[in-house]
PDB file of C-alpha atoms in Angstrom:
ATOM      1  CA  ALA J 257      -6.580  31.048  11.494  1.00 39.00           C
ATOM      2  CA  PRO J 258      -6.146  27.520  10.778  1.00 38.00           C
ATOM      3  CA  ARG J 259      -4.108  25.128  13.519  1.00 40.00           C
ATOM      4  CA  ARG J 260      -0.866  23.346  13.522  1.00 44.00           C
ATOM      5  CA  GLY J 261      -0.747  22.032   9.435  1.00 40.00           C
ATOM      6  CA  ALA J 262      -3.707  21.754   8.292  1.00 38.00           C
ATOM      7  CA  VAL J 263      -4.733  24.705   4.632  1.00 38.00           C
ATOM      8  CA  TRP J 264      -8.255  26.531   5.506  1.00 33.00           C
ATOM      9  CA  ASN J 265     -10.967  23.688   4.805  1.00 45.00           C
ATOM     10  CA  GLU J 266     -11.083  19.835   4.742  1.00 46.00           C
ATOM     11  CA  GLU J 267     -11.460  19.848   1.309  1.00 41.00           C
ATOM     12  CA  ILE J 268      -7.841  21.100   1.076  1.00 42.00           C
ATOM     13  CA  VAL J 269      -5.860  19.312   3.973  1.00 44.00           C
ATOM     14  CA  VAL J 270      -6.112  15.530   2.245  1.00 43.00           C
ATOM     15  CA  PHE J 271      -3.659  16.832   0.307  1.00 39.00           C
ATOM     16  CA  LYS J 272      -1.298  16.559   3.416  1.00 43.00           C
ATOM     17  CA  VAL J 273      -0.421  13.323   3.635  1.00 45.00           C
ATOM     18  CA  PRO J 274      -0.604  12.255   0.214  1.00 42.00           C
ATOM     19  CA  ALA J 275       1.486   8.917   0.462  1.00 41.00           C
ATOM     20  CA  LEU J 276      -1.834   8.197   1.529  1.00 42.00           C
ATOM     21  CA  ILE J 277      -4.154   9.452  -1.637  1.00 40.00           C
ATOM     22  CA  GLY J 278      -3.846   9.587  -5.266  1.00 39.00           C
ATOM     23  CA  ILE J 279      -3.828  13.390  -6.215  1.00 38.00           C
ATOM     24  CA  ALA J 280      -5.474  12.329  -8.924  1.00 39.00           C
ATOM     25  CA  ALA J 281      -7.876  10.637  -7.473  1.00 39.00           C
ATOM     26  CA  VAL J 282      -8.988  13.401  -5.085  1.00 38.00           C
ATOM     27  CA  LEU J 283      -9.143  16.427  -7.907  1.00 37.00           C
ATOM     28  CA  THR J 284     -11.164  13.500  -9.457  1.00 40.00           C
ATOM     29  CA  CYS J 285     -13.373  13.233  -6.530  1.00 42.00           C
ATOM     30  CA  LEU J 286     -14.113  17.295  -6.136  1.00 40.00           C
ATOM     31  CA  GLY J 287     -14.210  17.691 -10.337  1.00 45.00           C
ATOM     32  CA  ALA J 288     -17.559  15.078 -10.038  1.00 41.00           C
ATOM     33  CA  GLN J 289     -19.136  16.877  -6.443  1.00 42.00           C
ATOM     34  CA  ALA J 290     -19.231  19.463  -7.924  1.00 43.00           C
ATOM     35  CA  GLN J 291     -21.302  18.871 -11.349  1.00 46.00           C
ATOM     36  CA  GLN J 292     -22.948  17.336  -8.825  1.00 47.00           C
ATOM     37  CA  PRO J 293     -26.595  18.304  -6.976  1.00 51.00           C
ATOM     38  CA  ALA J 294     -25.813  18.813  -2.728  1.00 74.00           C
ATOM     39  CA  ASP J 295     -26.963  15.497  -0.913  1.00 83.00           C
ATOM     40  CA  PRO J 296     -29.739  16.787   1.756  1.00 90.00           C
ATOM     41  CA  ARG J 297     -27.832  14.508   4.482  1.00 93.00           C
ATOM     42  CA  LEU J 298     -24.369  16.653   3.362  1.00 95.00           C
ATOM     43  CA  ALA J 299     -26.269  19.565   4.484  1.00 94.00           C
ATOM     44  CA  ALA J 300     -28.333  18.301   7.413  1.00 95.00           C
ATOM     45  CA  ALA J 301     -24.677  16.320   8.771  1.00 96.00           C
ATOM     46  CA  THR J 302     -23.185  19.714   8.077  1.00 95.00           C
ATOM     47  CA  GLN J 303     -25.710  21.688  10.594  1.00 95.00           C
ATOM     48  CA  SER J 304     -25.532  18.777  13.004  1.00 96.00           C
ATOM     49  CA  PHE J 305     -21.317  18.315  13.288  1.00 97.00           C
ATOM     50  CA  SER J 306     -21.329  22.138  13.600  1.00 95.00           C
ATOM     51  CA  ALA J 307     -23.540  22.493  16.344  1.00 96.00           C
ATOM     52  CA  LEU J 308     -20.959  20.834  18.493  1.00 96.00           C
ATOM     53  CA  PRO J 309     -18.045  22.254  20.357  1.00 95.00           C
ATOM     54  CA  GLU J 310     -14.699  22.232  17.871  1.00 94.00           C
ATOM     55  CA  ALA J 311     -12.553  20.387  20.561  1.00 91.00           C
ATOM     56  CA  GLU J 312     -15.801  17.208  19.454  1.00 96.00           C
ATOM     57  CA  ARG J 313     -15.840  18.369  16.149  1.00 95.00           C
ATOM     58  CA  LYS J 314     -11.365  17.654  15.603  1.00 93.00           C
ATOM     59  CA  ALA J 315     -12.113  14.744  18.878  1.00 94.00           C
ATOM     60  CA  ILE J 316     -14.669  13.230  16.324  1.00 97.00           C
ATOM     61  CA  GLN J 317     -11.801  13.195  12.617  1.00 95.00           C
ATOM     62  CA  SER J 318      -9.066  12.326  14.827  1.00 92.00           C
ATOM     63  CA  ASP J 319     -10.826   9.083  15.805  1.00 95.00           C
ATOM     64  CA  LEU J 320     -11.581   8.660  12.083  1.00 95.00           C
ATOM     65  CA  ILE J 321      -8.459   9.239  11.365  1.00 92.00           C
ATOM     66  CA  TRP J 322      -6.825   6.089  13.399  1.00 92.00           C
ATOM     67  CA  THR J 323      -9.606   4.177  12.589  1.00 93.00           C
ATOM     68  CA  GLY J 324      -8.360   4.596   9.080  1.00 90.00           C
ATOM     69  CA  HIS J 325     -11.638   6.477   8.321  1.00 93.00           C
ATOM     70  CA  LEU J 326     -10.302   9.313   7.160  1.00 91.00           C
ATOM     71  CA  ASN J 327      -7.309  10.669   5.094  1.00 83.00           C
ATOM     72  CA  SER J 328      -7.359  14.220   5.743  1.00 80.00           C
ATOM     73  CA  ALA J 329      -5.734  16.695   8.808  1.00 80.00           C
ATOM     74  CA  ALA J 330      -8.505  17.228  12.147  1.00 87.00           C
ATOM     75  CA  THR J 331      -9.436  20.614  11.600  1.00 87.00           C
ATOM     76  CA  GLY J 332     -13.105  20.989  12.719  1.00 92.00           C
ATOM     77  CA  ASN J 333     -14.603  21.624   9.750  1.00 93.00           C
ATOM     78  CA  PHE J 334     -16.969  19.365   8.329  1.00 94.00           C
ATOM     79  CA  GLY J 335     -18.099  18.510   4.424  1.00 92.00           C
ATOM     80  CA  ALA J 336     -17.515  15.367   1.039  1.00 93.00           C
ATOM     81  CA  LEU J 337     -14.016  14.237   3.237  1.00 93.00           C
ATOM     82  CA  THR J 338     -15.521  13.506   6.996  1.00 95.00           C
ATOM     83  CA  PHE J 339     -18.750  13.424   5.729  1.00 96.00           C
ATOM     84  CA  ARG J 340     -17.902   9.839   3.195  1.00 95.00           C
ATOM     85  CA  ALA J 341     -15.225   9.181   6.532  1.00 96.00           C
ATOM     86  CA  VAL J 342     -18.963   8.570   9.104  1.00 97.00           C
ATOM     87  CA  ASN J 343     -20.618   6.736   6.196  1.00 96.00           C
ATOM     88  CA  SER J 344     -17.776   4.633   6.249  1.00 96.00           C
ATOM     89  CA  PHE J 345     -17.531   3.962   9.629  1.00 96.00           C
ATOM     90  CA  LYS J 346     -20.992   3.493   9.822  1.00 95.00           C
ATOM     91  CA  ALA J 347     -21.188   0.540   7.075  1.00 93.00           C
ATOM     92  CA  GLY J 348     -23.179  -2.146   8.682  1.00 85.00           C
ATOM     93  CA  ARG J 349     -24.331  -0.964  11.995  1.00 86.00           C
ATOM     94  CA  GLY J 350     -26.703   2.270  10.770  1.00 83.00           C
ATOM     95  CA  GLU J 351     -28.120   4.499   7.569  1.00 89.00           C
ATOM     96  CA  PRO J 352     -25.712   6.095   5.890  1.00 92.00           C
ATOM     97  CA  ASN J 353     -26.637  10.051   6.244  1.00 95.00           C
ATOM     98  CA  GLY J 354     -22.846  11.627   7.612  1.00 95.00           C
ATOM     99  CA  GLN J 355     -24.334  11.324  11.735  1.00 96.00           C
ATOM    100  CA  LEU J 356     -22.768   9.680  15.297  1.00 96.00           C
ATOM    101  CA  THR J 357     -25.296   8.076  16.878  1.00 95.00           C
ATOM    102  CA  PRO J 358     -24.276   8.938  20.853  1.00 95.00           C
ATOM    103  CA  ALA J 359     -23.469   4.427  20.510  1.00 95.00           C
ATOM    104  CA  GLU J 360     -21.520   5.043  17.483  1.00 96.00           C
ATOM    105  CA  ARG J 361     -19.913   7.736  18.985  1.00 97.00           C
ATOM    106  CA  GLN J 362     -19.070   5.695  21.916  1.00 97.00           C
ATOM    107  CA  GLU J 363     -17.653   3.054  19.338  1.00 97.00           C
ATOM    108  CA  LEU J 364     -15.741   4.835  17.661  1.00 97.00           C
ATOM    109  CA  ALA J 365     -13.819   6.124  20.749  1.00 97.00           C
ATOM    110  CA  ARG J 366     -13.163   2.955  21.928  1.00 97.00           C
ATOM    111  CA  LEU J 367     -12.252   1.768  18.256  1.00 96.00           C
ATOM    112  CA  ALA J 368      -9.256   4.581  18.132  1.00 95.00           C
ATOM    113  CA  LYS J 369      -8.728   4.571  21.430  1.00 94.00           C
ATOM    114  CA  THR J 370      -7.406   0.857  20.532  1.00 94.00           C
ATOM    115  CA  ALA J 371      -5.739   1.801  17.843  1.00 90.00           C
ATOM    116  CA  ARG J 372      -3.334   4.707  19.198  1.00 89.00           C
ATOM    117  CA  ASP J 373      -2.963   2.529  22.803  1.00 88.00           C
ATOM    118  CA  ALA J 374      -1.667   0.085  20.378  1.00 86.00           C
ATOM    119  CA  ALA J 375       0.744   2.205  18.240  1.00 81.00           C
ATOM    120  CA  GLY J 376       1.859   4.317  22.076  1.00 84.00           C
ATOM    121  CA  PHE J 377       1.402   7.182  20.511  1.00 87.00           C
ATOM    122  CA  ALA J 378       1.375  10.619  22.642  1.00 85.00           C
ATOM    123  CA  VAL J 379       2.423  14.115  21.599  1.00 88.00           C
ATOM    124  CA  ILE J 380       4.902  16.091  23.552  1.00 87.00           C
ATOM    125  CA  THR J 381       7.071  18.620  23.426  1.00 89.00           C
ATOM    126  CA  ASP J 382      10.451  17.302  21.611  1.00 88.00           C
ATOM    127  CA  GLN J 383      13.931  18.775  23.015  1.00 84.00           C
ATOM    128  CA  PRO J 384      15.550  20.658  22.302  1.00 84.00           C
ATOM    129  CA  THR J 385      14.058  22.316  19.253  1.00 91.00           C
ATOM    130  CA  GLY J 386      10.516  23.066  21.045  1.00 91.00           C
ATOM    131  CA  VAL J 387       8.100  21.568  18.560  1.00 93.00           C
ATOM    132  CA  ARG J 388       4.616  20.094  20.286  1.00 93.00           C
ATOM    133  CA  ILE J 389       4.280  17.042  17.614  1.00 92.00           C
ATOM    134  CA  GLY J 390       2.917  13.204  18.374  1.00 89.00           C
ATOM    135  CA  PHE J 391       5.318  10.194  17.824  1.00 82.00           C
ATOM    136  CA  HIS J 392       4.532   6.104  17.461  1.00 72.00           C
ATOM    137  CA  LYS J 393       6.358   5.901  21.783  1.00 67.00           C
ATOM    138  CA  LYS J 394       6.507   1.924  21.020  1.00 59.00           C
ATOM    139  CA  SER J 395       8.917   1.802  17.831  1.00 56.00           C
ATOM    140  CA  CYS J 396      10.503   5.381  17.961  1.00 60.00           C
ATOM    141  CA  ARG J 397      13.335   5.576  20.411  1.00 57.00           C
ATOM    142  CA  SER J 398      15.677   8.595  21.149  1.00 53.00           C
ATOM    143  CA  VAL J 399      18.822   7.229  19.988  1.00 41.00           C
ATOM    144  CA  GLY J 400      22.105   9.192  21.053  1.00 40.00           C
ATOM    145  CA  ASP J 401      25.544   9.460  19.983  1.00 38.00           C
ATOM    146  CA  GLY J 402      28.569  10.817  22.646  1.00 36.00           C
ATOM    147  CA  GLY J 403      25.099  13.047  23.216  1.00 38.00           C
ATOM    148  CA  ARG J 404      25.181  13.672  20.033  1.00 45.00           C
ATOM    149  CA  ARG J 405      20.325  14.736  19.587  1.00 57.00           C
ATOM    150  CA  LYS J 406      19.866  11.399  16.671  1.00 70.00           C
ATOM    151  CA  PRO J 407      16.146  11.274  15.061  1.00 81.00           C
ATOM    152  CA  ARG J 408      13.512   8.387  17.125  1.00 84.00           C
ATOM    153  CA  GLN J 409      13.520   5.072  15.245  1.00 85.00           C
ATOM    154  CA  SER J 410      12.855   1.694  15.790  1.00 83.00           C
ATOM    155  CA  GLY J 411      14.991  -1.039  16.037  1.00 82.00           C
ATOM    156  CA  ASP J 412      14.870  -2.800  13.193  1.00 86.00           C
ATOM    157  CA  GLY J 413      15.085   0.303  11.952  1.00 86.00           C
ATOM    158  CA  LYS J 414      12.010   0.625   9.521  1.00 92.00           C
ATOM    159  CA  ILE J 415      10.846   3.789  10.643  1.00 92.00           C
ATOM    160  CA  THR J 416      11.948   7.051  11.714  1.00 91.00           C
ATOM    161  CA  LEU J 417      11.094  10.461  12.774  1.00 91.00           C
ATOM    162  CA  ASP J 418      13.503  13.891  12.666  1.00 92.00           C
ATOM    163  CA  VAL J 419      12.488  17.134  14.384  1.00 93.00           C
ATOM    164  CA  SER J 420      13.976  20.312  13.320  1.00 93.00           C
ATOM    165  CA  ALA J 421      15.020  23.472  14.678  1.00 94.00           C
ATOM    166  CA  GLY J 422      17.545  26.429  13.333  1.00 94.00           C
ATOM    167  CA  PRO J 423      17.979  29.862  12.138  1.00 95.00           C
ATOM    168  CA  ALA J 424      16.362  30.739   9.571  1.00 93.00           C
ATOM    169  CA  THR J 425      19.492  31.828   7.484  1.00 94.00           C
ATOM    170  CA  GLU J 426      17.984  31.176   3.940  1.00 94.00           C
ATOM    171  CA  PRO J 427      15.215  32.024   2.174  1.00 95.00           C
ATOM    172  CA  LEU J 428      12.306  28.725   2.422  1.00 96.00           C
ATOM    173  CA  GLN J 429      11.282  28.506  -0.803  1.00 96.00           C
ATOM    174  CA  ALA J 430      15.363  27.608  -1.697  1.00 96.00           C
ATOM    175  CA  ILE J 431      15.473  25.694   0.531  1.00 96.00           C
ATOM    176  CA  PHE J 432      12.851  24.257  -1.209  1.00 97.00           C
ATOM    177  CA  GLU J 433      13.999  23.817  -4.248  1.00 97.00           C
ATOM    178  CA  ARG J 434      16.013  21.704  -3.016  1.00 95.00           C
ATOM    179  CA  ALA J 435      13.815  19.158  -0.905  1.00 95.00           C
ATOM    180  CA  ILE J 436      12.147  18.499  -4.665  1.00 96.00           C
ATOM    181  CA  ALA J 437      15.651  18.868  -7.136  1.00 95.00           C
ATOM    182  CA  VAL J 438      16.312  15.250  -8.861  1.00 90.00           C
ATOM    183  CA  ASN J 439      18.925  13.437  -7.977  1.00 89.00           C
ATOM    184  CA  PRO J 440      20.157  10.884 -11.170  1.00 90.00           C
ATOM    185  CA  ASN J 441      22.025   9.341  -8.404  1.00 90.00           C
ATOM    186  CA  ILE J 442      19.067   9.028  -6.379  1.00 89.00           C
ATOM    187  CA  GLN J 443      15.953   6.843  -7.008  1.00 92.00           C
ATOM    188  CA  ARG J 444      13.391   9.473  -5.836  1.00 93.00           C
ATOM    189  CA  LYS J 445      10.076  10.625  -6.582  1.00 95.00           C
ATOM    190  CA  VAL J 446       7.617  13.267  -5.198  1.00 95.00           C
ATOM    191  CA  THR J 447       4.547  12.876  -5.245  1.00 94.00           C
ATOM    192  CA  TYR J 448       3.390  15.873  -3.411  1.00 91.00           C
ATOM    193  CA  LYS J 449       4.654  19.439  -3.050  1.00 93.00           C
ATOM    194  CA  LEU J 450       3.370  22.540  -1.323  1.00 92.00           C
ATOM    195  CA  LEU J 451       4.955  25.754  -1.326  1.00 95.00           C
ATOM    196  CA  GLN J 452       3.414  28.885   0.999  1.00 93.00           C
ATOM    197  CA  PRO J 453       4.534  31.518   3.169  1.00 94.00           C
ATOM    198  CA  SER J 454       5.089  30.453   6.506  1.00 95.00           C
ATOM    199  CA  PHE J 455       5.458  26.145   5.560  1.00 94.00           C
ATOM    200  CA  PHE J 456       6.248  23.643   2.500  1.00 95.00           C
ATOM    201  CA  VAL J 457       5.405  20.275   2.248  1.00 93.00           C
ATOM    202  CA  VAL J 458       7.422  17.649   0.808  1.00 95.00           C
ATOM    203  CA  ALA J 459       6.474  13.393   0.246  1.00 94.00           C
ATOM    204  CA  GLY J 460       7.223  11.382  -2.255  1.00 95.00           C
ATOM    205  CA  GLU J 461       8.795   7.615  -2.225  1.00 96.00           C
ATOM    206  CA  THR J 462      11.524   5.245  -2.800  1.00 95.00           C
ATOM    207  CA  PRO J 463      12.003   1.949  -4.422  1.00 96.00           C
ATOM    208  CA  THR J 464      11.745   0.471  -1.273  1.00 96.00           C
ATOM    209  CA  GLY J 465       9.775   3.573   1.505  1.00 97.00           C
ATOM    210  CA  LYS J 466       8.130   6.738   1.600  1.00 97.00           C
ATOM    211  CA  PHE J 467       8.649   9.917   3.059  1.00 96.00           C
ATOM    212  CA  PHE J 468       6.870  13.051   4.015  1.00 95.00           C
ATOM    213  CA  ARG J 469       8.832  16.180   4.883  1.00 96.00           C
ATOM    214  CA  ARG J 470       7.465  19.958   6.829  1.00 95.00           C
ATOM    215  CA  GLN J 471       8.412  23.063   7.694  1.00 96.00           C
ATOM    216  CA  ALA J 472       8.225  25.723   9.168  1.00 96.00           C
ATOM    217  CA  LEU J 473       9.253  29.367   9.321  1.00 96.00           C
ATOM    218  CA  GLY J 474       8.231  31.878  12.078  1.00 94.00           C
ATOM    219  CA  PRO J 475       9.726  34.076  14.544  1.00 90.00           C
ATOM    220  CA  SER J 476      12.488  31.599  16.047  1.00 91.00           C
ATOM    221  CA  GLY J 477      13.433  30.963  12.481  1.00 95.00           C
ATOM    222  CA  LEU J 478      12.374  27.244  10.739  1.00 96.00           C
ATOM    223  CA  ARG J 479      11.570  24.257  12.446  1.00 96.00           C
ATOM    224  CA  GLY J 480      10.358  20.975  10.917  1.00 96.00           C
ATOM    225  CA  PHE J 481      10.291  17.343  10.666  1.00 95.00           C
ATOM    226  CA  SER J 482      10.636  14.818   8.776  1.00 95.00           C
ATOM    227  CA  VAL J 483       9.638  10.738   9.008  1.00 94.00           C
ATOM    228  CA  GLY J 484      10.685   8.072   6.247  1.00 95.00           C
ATOM    229  CA  TYR J 485       9.181   4.056   6.380  1.00 95.00           C
ATOM    230  CA  ASP J 486      10.262   1.377   4.919  1.00 96.00           C
ATOM    231  CA  LYS J 487       6.259   0.569   2.757  1.00 96.00           C
ATOM    232  CA  GLY J 488       6.451  -2.824   4.687  1.00 95.00           C
ATOM    233  CA  VAL J 489       4.750  -1.369   7.659  1.00 92.00           C
ATOM    234  CA  ALA J 490       3.489   1.200   4.979  1.00 92.00           C
ATOM    235  CA  ALA J 491      -0.450  -0.554   5.740  1.00 88.00           C
ATOM    236  CA  THR J 492       0.001   0.336   9.487  1.00 85.00           C
ATOM    237  CA  PHE J 493       2.075   2.943   9.352  1.00 88.00           C
ATOM    238  CA  ASP J 494       0.058   5.304   7.042  1.00 88.00           C
ATOM    239  CA  LYS J 495      -2.625   6.899   9.442  1.00 86.00           C
ATOM    240  CA  VAL J 496       0.447   7.316  11.967  1.00 88.00           C
ATOM    241  CA  VAL J 497       1.113  10.055   9.800  1.00 89.00           C
ATOM    242  CA  THR J 498      -1.079  11.295   9.120  1.00 86.00           C
ATOM    243  CA  ALA J 499      -1.876  12.031  13.052  1.00 88.00           C
ATOM    244  CA  ILE J 500       2.220  12.636  13.217  1.00 90.00           C
ATOM    245  CA  ALA J 501       1.298  15.235  10.656  1.00 89.00           C
ATOM    246  CA  ASP J 502      -2.175  16.391  12.456  1.00 86.00           C
ATOM    247  CA  SER J 503      -0.972  16.950  15.577  1.00 89.00           C
ATOM    248  CA  PHE J 504       2.478  19.203  14.417  1.00 92.00           C
ATOM    249  CA  GLU J 505       2.743  23.230  16.552  1.00 92.00           C
ATOM    250  CA  PRO J 506       5.860  24.590  15.227  1.00 95.00           C
ATOM    251  CA  PHE J 507       5.781  27.235  17.630  1.00 94.00           C
ATOM    252  CA  PRO J 508       2.992  26.193  20.616  1.00 90.00           C
ATOM    253  CA  SER J 509       1.479  28.455  22.098  1.00 81.00           C
ATOM    254  CA  GLY J 510      -0.290  27.110  25.699  1.00 68.00           C
ATOM    255  CA  ALA J 511      -0.733  24.250  28.182  1.00 63.00           C
ATOM    256  CA  ALA J 512       0.234  20.683  25.769  1.00 59.00           C
ATOM    257  CA  PRO J 513      -3.158  17.783  24.592  1.00 59.00           C
ATOM    258  CA  ALA J 514      -3.453  15.584  27.004  1.00 54.00           C
TER     259      ALA J 514
END
């Protein structure tokens, strides 16, 4: 079963945050790949990557997300996306074979940690929703009003993260349809939408901002999150949105990651 919000393979998971990649461009790329002969370097890299422990495979992909080389979820699966991400990181460092040497792996981890620390990113179990999610601690603080919980928001108001939980009082599809409905009074464009039996994703933009929403259905009801941010911070915050989406566990089990 796929972990958290991940779908079943790397090629599909990329659509998780369409604000970061043009869907049409990705589909064109995938179509072109299908017509091209298999790359022996990709096959060798896949074999090498698959031999690693799952935790290490996901850690490499997570680090590539933070260094800005991978716009996909850290699923532990290896495909053309991770292959290209590794080679992009290796540019000027070594042979573009999709494989990291020990020194390159160490450097990738160092650069990713620097980026995470700079963002103040941490995975928490949100209270009282029970959702496990990562967020931008240095810019998103929790605010309240008379004891009523409000979304986390940056001091300048340019970033907002809202986590929600509640009973499933209506079908997931009905909520999804409202989320994608066109309102002539609001300048809002949905750039990506996906409805599955147990979750949906809606992403898009306004004239000045971007947004990403994920809602999941489980035994204890509905849980989800939404992120809204100013286009002025997109250059640095896009990868944080990818990391937030990848960290999302609506109904977590076991201990939170260290």
